[in-house]
Amino acid sequence: LHNRIIQLEKQLDQKQALELEIEQLRGSLNVIRHMGDEDDKEVLQKIEASLKDLREKEGELEDLEALNQTLIVSERKSNDELQDARKELINGLKEISRRANIGVKRMGELDGKPFLEAMKRRYNEELAEERASEMCSLWEEYLKDPDWHPFKRIKLEGGEEYQEVIDDEDEKLRDLKAEMGNEAYKSVTLAIKEINEYNPSGRYVISELWNYREGRKASLKEGVEFLLELWETVKRRRGMT
């Protein structure tokens, strides 16, 4: 992928250089035409030579544009294939234990445990589960709401760039922390941050290939290597060669 990008950049540079040469040739041709009588043999030879160069350069430009288009189409196809492979890998790893280094993480999924723990401090076991379920359902609806955007933009130090961070003054979040405690607050803010990063337009939970050891999105290569290691382990356990 990196090599293709470099190749495209080189082709773009060549195209721009050719376009400049063509413009210069056209300018030279106009100058020659105004140098004297076009019946003059020397002038005609210069015009003919310039026209020949111009046609050659225009031909090179057409070939280069065709090559660029081919590379772009190929790049899109490769990207689509990589995305398809990633989706298949995610589907294949969904049932793998989260104790593994590589697995599937549901981005934007609300952790209900803090809600249950908060309710247990108020109610008996059965009622606590019921109330916690109700609260989780309520907050899951909030998370899906495109009109709820509890973020603020802050300017980064030493530059003109801005970053979105959780707005602690958001009314819903303030009430949540006051009513359910800090752990429930952290559960909701983590979920909304993941949604904002991975699916801001859809506002629903999506599955992502995840490196649990390093707490980040896993590469396709990492996922494939993990799957191969898993297969080798299974083969050894079954006595397969």
CSV table of C-alpha atoms in Angstrom, one decimal, residues 102-233:
chain,number,residue,atom,x,y,z
A,102,ILE,CA,-6.1,-10.1,19.9
A,103,GLY,CA,-9.9,-10.2,19.7
A,104,VAL,CA,-13.0,-8.3,18.8
A,105,LYS,CA,-14.2,-5.3,20.8
A,106,ARG,CA,-17.6,-3.8,20.5
A,107,MET,CA,-16.9,-0.1,20.2
A,108,GLY,CA,-19.5,2.0,22.0
A,109,GLU,CA,-21.0,-0.8,24.0
A,110,LEU,CA,-22.1,0.3,27.4
A,111,ASP,CA,-20.7,-1.7,30.4
A,112,GLY,CA,-23.7,-2.4,32.7
A,113,LYS,CA,-21.7,-3.6,35.7
A,114,PRO,CA,-21.3,-0.1,37.3
A,115,PHE,CA,-25.0,0.5,37.0
A,116,LEU,CA,-25.7,-2.9,38.7
A,117,GLU,CA,-23.3,-2.1,41.5
A,118,ALA,CA,-24.8,1.3,42.1
A,119,MET,CA,-28.3,-0.2,42.3
A,120,LYS,CA,-27.2,-3.0,44.7
A,121,ARG,CA,-26.3,-0.3,47.2
A,122,ARG,CA,-30.0,0.8,47.2
A,123,TYR,CA,-32.1,-2.3,46.5
A,124,ASN,CA,-32.1,-6.1,46.9
A,125,GLU,CA,-30.6,-8.3,44.3
A,126,GLU,CA,-33.7,-8.8,42.1
A,127,LEU,CA,-34.8,-5.2,42.2
A,128,ALA,CA,-31.3,-4.0,41.6
A,129,GLU,CA,-31.0,-6.0,38.4
A,130,GLU,CA,-34.3,-4.7,37.2
A,131,ARG,CA,-33.4,-1.0,37.9
A,132,ALA,CA,-29.9,-1.4,36.5
A,133,SER,CA,-31.4,-2.9,33.3
A,134,GLU,CA,-33.8,0.1,33.0
A,135,MET,CA,-31.0,2.6,33.5
A,136,CYS,CA,-28.7,0.9,30.9
A,137,SER,CA,-31.5,0.9,28.4
A,138,LEU,CA,-32.1,4.6,29.0
A,139,TRP,CA,-28.4,5.4,28.5
A,140,GLU,CA,-28.1,3.2,25.5
A,141,GLU,CA,-30.9,5.3,23.9
A,142,TYR,CA,-29.0,8.5,24.9
A,143,LEU,CA,-25.9,7.1,23.2
A,144,LYS,CA,-27.8,6.5,20.0
A,145,ASP,CA,-29.2,10.1,20.0
A,146,PRO,CA,-27.4,12.1,17.2
A,147,ASP,CA,-28.6,15.3,18.9
A,148,TRP,CA,-26.7,14.5,22.1
A,149,HIS,CA,-23.0,15.5,21.7
A,150,PRO,CA,-21.4,15.9,25.2
A,151,PHE,CA,-18.1,17.2,23.8
A,152,LYS,CA,-16.3,20.5,23.8
A,153,ARG,CA,-13.4,21.6,21.7
A,154,ILE,CA,-10.1,22.7,23.3
A,155,LYS,CA,-7.1,24.3,21.7
A,156,LEU,CA,-4.0,22.2,21.9
A,157,GLU,CA,-0.9,23.9,23.4
A,158,GLY,CA,1.6,25.3,20.9
A,159,GLY,CA,-0.5,25.2,17.8
A,160,GLU,CA,-3.8,26.0,16.1
A,161,GLU,CA,-5.2,22.5,16.3
A,162,TYR,CA,-8.3,21.7,18.4
A,163,GLN,CA,-9.3,18.5,20.1
A,164,GLU,CA,-12.7,17.2,21.2
A,165,VAL,CA,-13.0,16.2,24.8
A,166,ILE,CA,-15.8,15.2,27.1
A,167,ASP,CA,-17.8,18.2,28.4
A,168,ASP,CA,-18.0,17.7,32.1
A,169,GLU,CA,-20.6,20.4,32.3
A,170,ASP,CA,-23.0,18.4,30.2
A,171,GLU,CA,-26.3,18.2,32.1
A,172,LYS,CA,-27.0,14.5,31.5
A,173,LEU,CA,-23.5,13.5,32.5
A,174,ARG,CA,-23.5,15.7,35.6
A,175,ASP,CA,-26.8,14.1,36.7
A,176,LEU,CA,-25.5,10.6,36.0
A,177,LYS,CA,-22.4,11.1,38.1
A,178,ALA,CA,-24.4,12.6,41.0
A,179,GLU,CA,-27.0,9.8,40.9
A,180,MET,CA,-25.1,6.7,39.9
A,181,GLY,CA,-21.5,7.5,40.8
A,182,ASN,CA,-18.2,7.8,39.0
A,183,GLU,CA,-17.9,4.3,37.6
A,184,ALA,CA,-21.2,4.6,35.8
A,185,TYR,CA,-20.1,8.0,34.5
A,186,LYS,CA,-16.8,6.5,33.2
A,187,SER,CA,-18.8,3.7,31.5
A,188,VAL,CA,-21.0,6.1,29.6
A,189,THR,CA,-18.2,8.5,28.7
A,190,LEU,CA,-16.0,5.7,27.4
A,191,ALA,CA,-18.9,4.4,25.3
A,192,ILE,CA,-19.7,7.8,23.8
A,193,LYS,CA,-16.0,8.5,23.1
A,194,GLU,CA,-15.7,5.2,21.2
A,195,ILE,CA,-18.9,6.0,19.2
A,196,ASN,CA,-17.6,9.4,18.4
A,197,GLU,CA,-14.3,8.0,17.1
A,198,TYR,CA,-15.5,4.8,15.3
A,199,ASN,CA,-19.1,5.5,14.2
A,200,PRO,CA,-20.1,9.1,14.7
A,201,SER,CA,-22.6,9.1,11.9
A,202,GLY,CA,-24.4,5.9,12.7
A,203,ARG,CA,-24.3,6.2,16.5
A,204,TYR,CA,-24.5,2.5,17.0
A,205,VAL,CA,-22.2,-0.2,18.4
A,206,ILE,CA,-19.7,-1.7,15.9
A,207,SER,CA,-17.2,-4.5,16.2
A,208,GLU,CA,-13.6,-3.7,15.8
A,209,LEU,CA,-10.4,-5.9,15.6
A,210,TRP,CA,-8.7,-5.0,18.9
A,211,ASN,CA,-5.3,-5.5,20.5
A,212,TYR,CA,-6.2,-5.9,24.2
A,213,ARG,CA,-2.6,-6.0,25.4
A,214,GLU,CA,-1.9,-2.5,24.1
A,215,GLY,CA,-5.4,-1.2,24.2
A,216,ARG,CA,-5.7,-0.1,20.6
A,217,LYS,CA,-7.1,-1.1,17.2
A,218,ALA,CA,-5.3,-4.1,15.9
A,219,SER,CA,-3.9,-4.3,12.4
A,220,LEU,CA,-5.0,-6.8,9.8
A,221,LYS,CA,-1.6,-8.4,10.0
A,222,GLU,CA,-1.8,-8.8,13.8
A,223,GLY,CA,-5.2,-10.5,13.4
A,224,VAL,CA,-4.0,-12.9,10.8
A,225,GLU,CA,-0.9,-13.8,12.8
A,226,PHE,CA,-3.0,-14.4,15.9
A,227,LEU,CA,-5.4,-16.7,13.9
A,228,LEU,CA,-2.5,-18.7,12.5
A,229,GLU,CA,-1.1,-19.1,16.0
A,230,LEU,CA,-4.5,-20.2,17.2
A,231,TRP,CA,-4.7,-22.8,14.4
A,232,GLU,CA,-1.2,-24.1,15.2
A,233,THR,CA,-2.2,-24.5,18.9
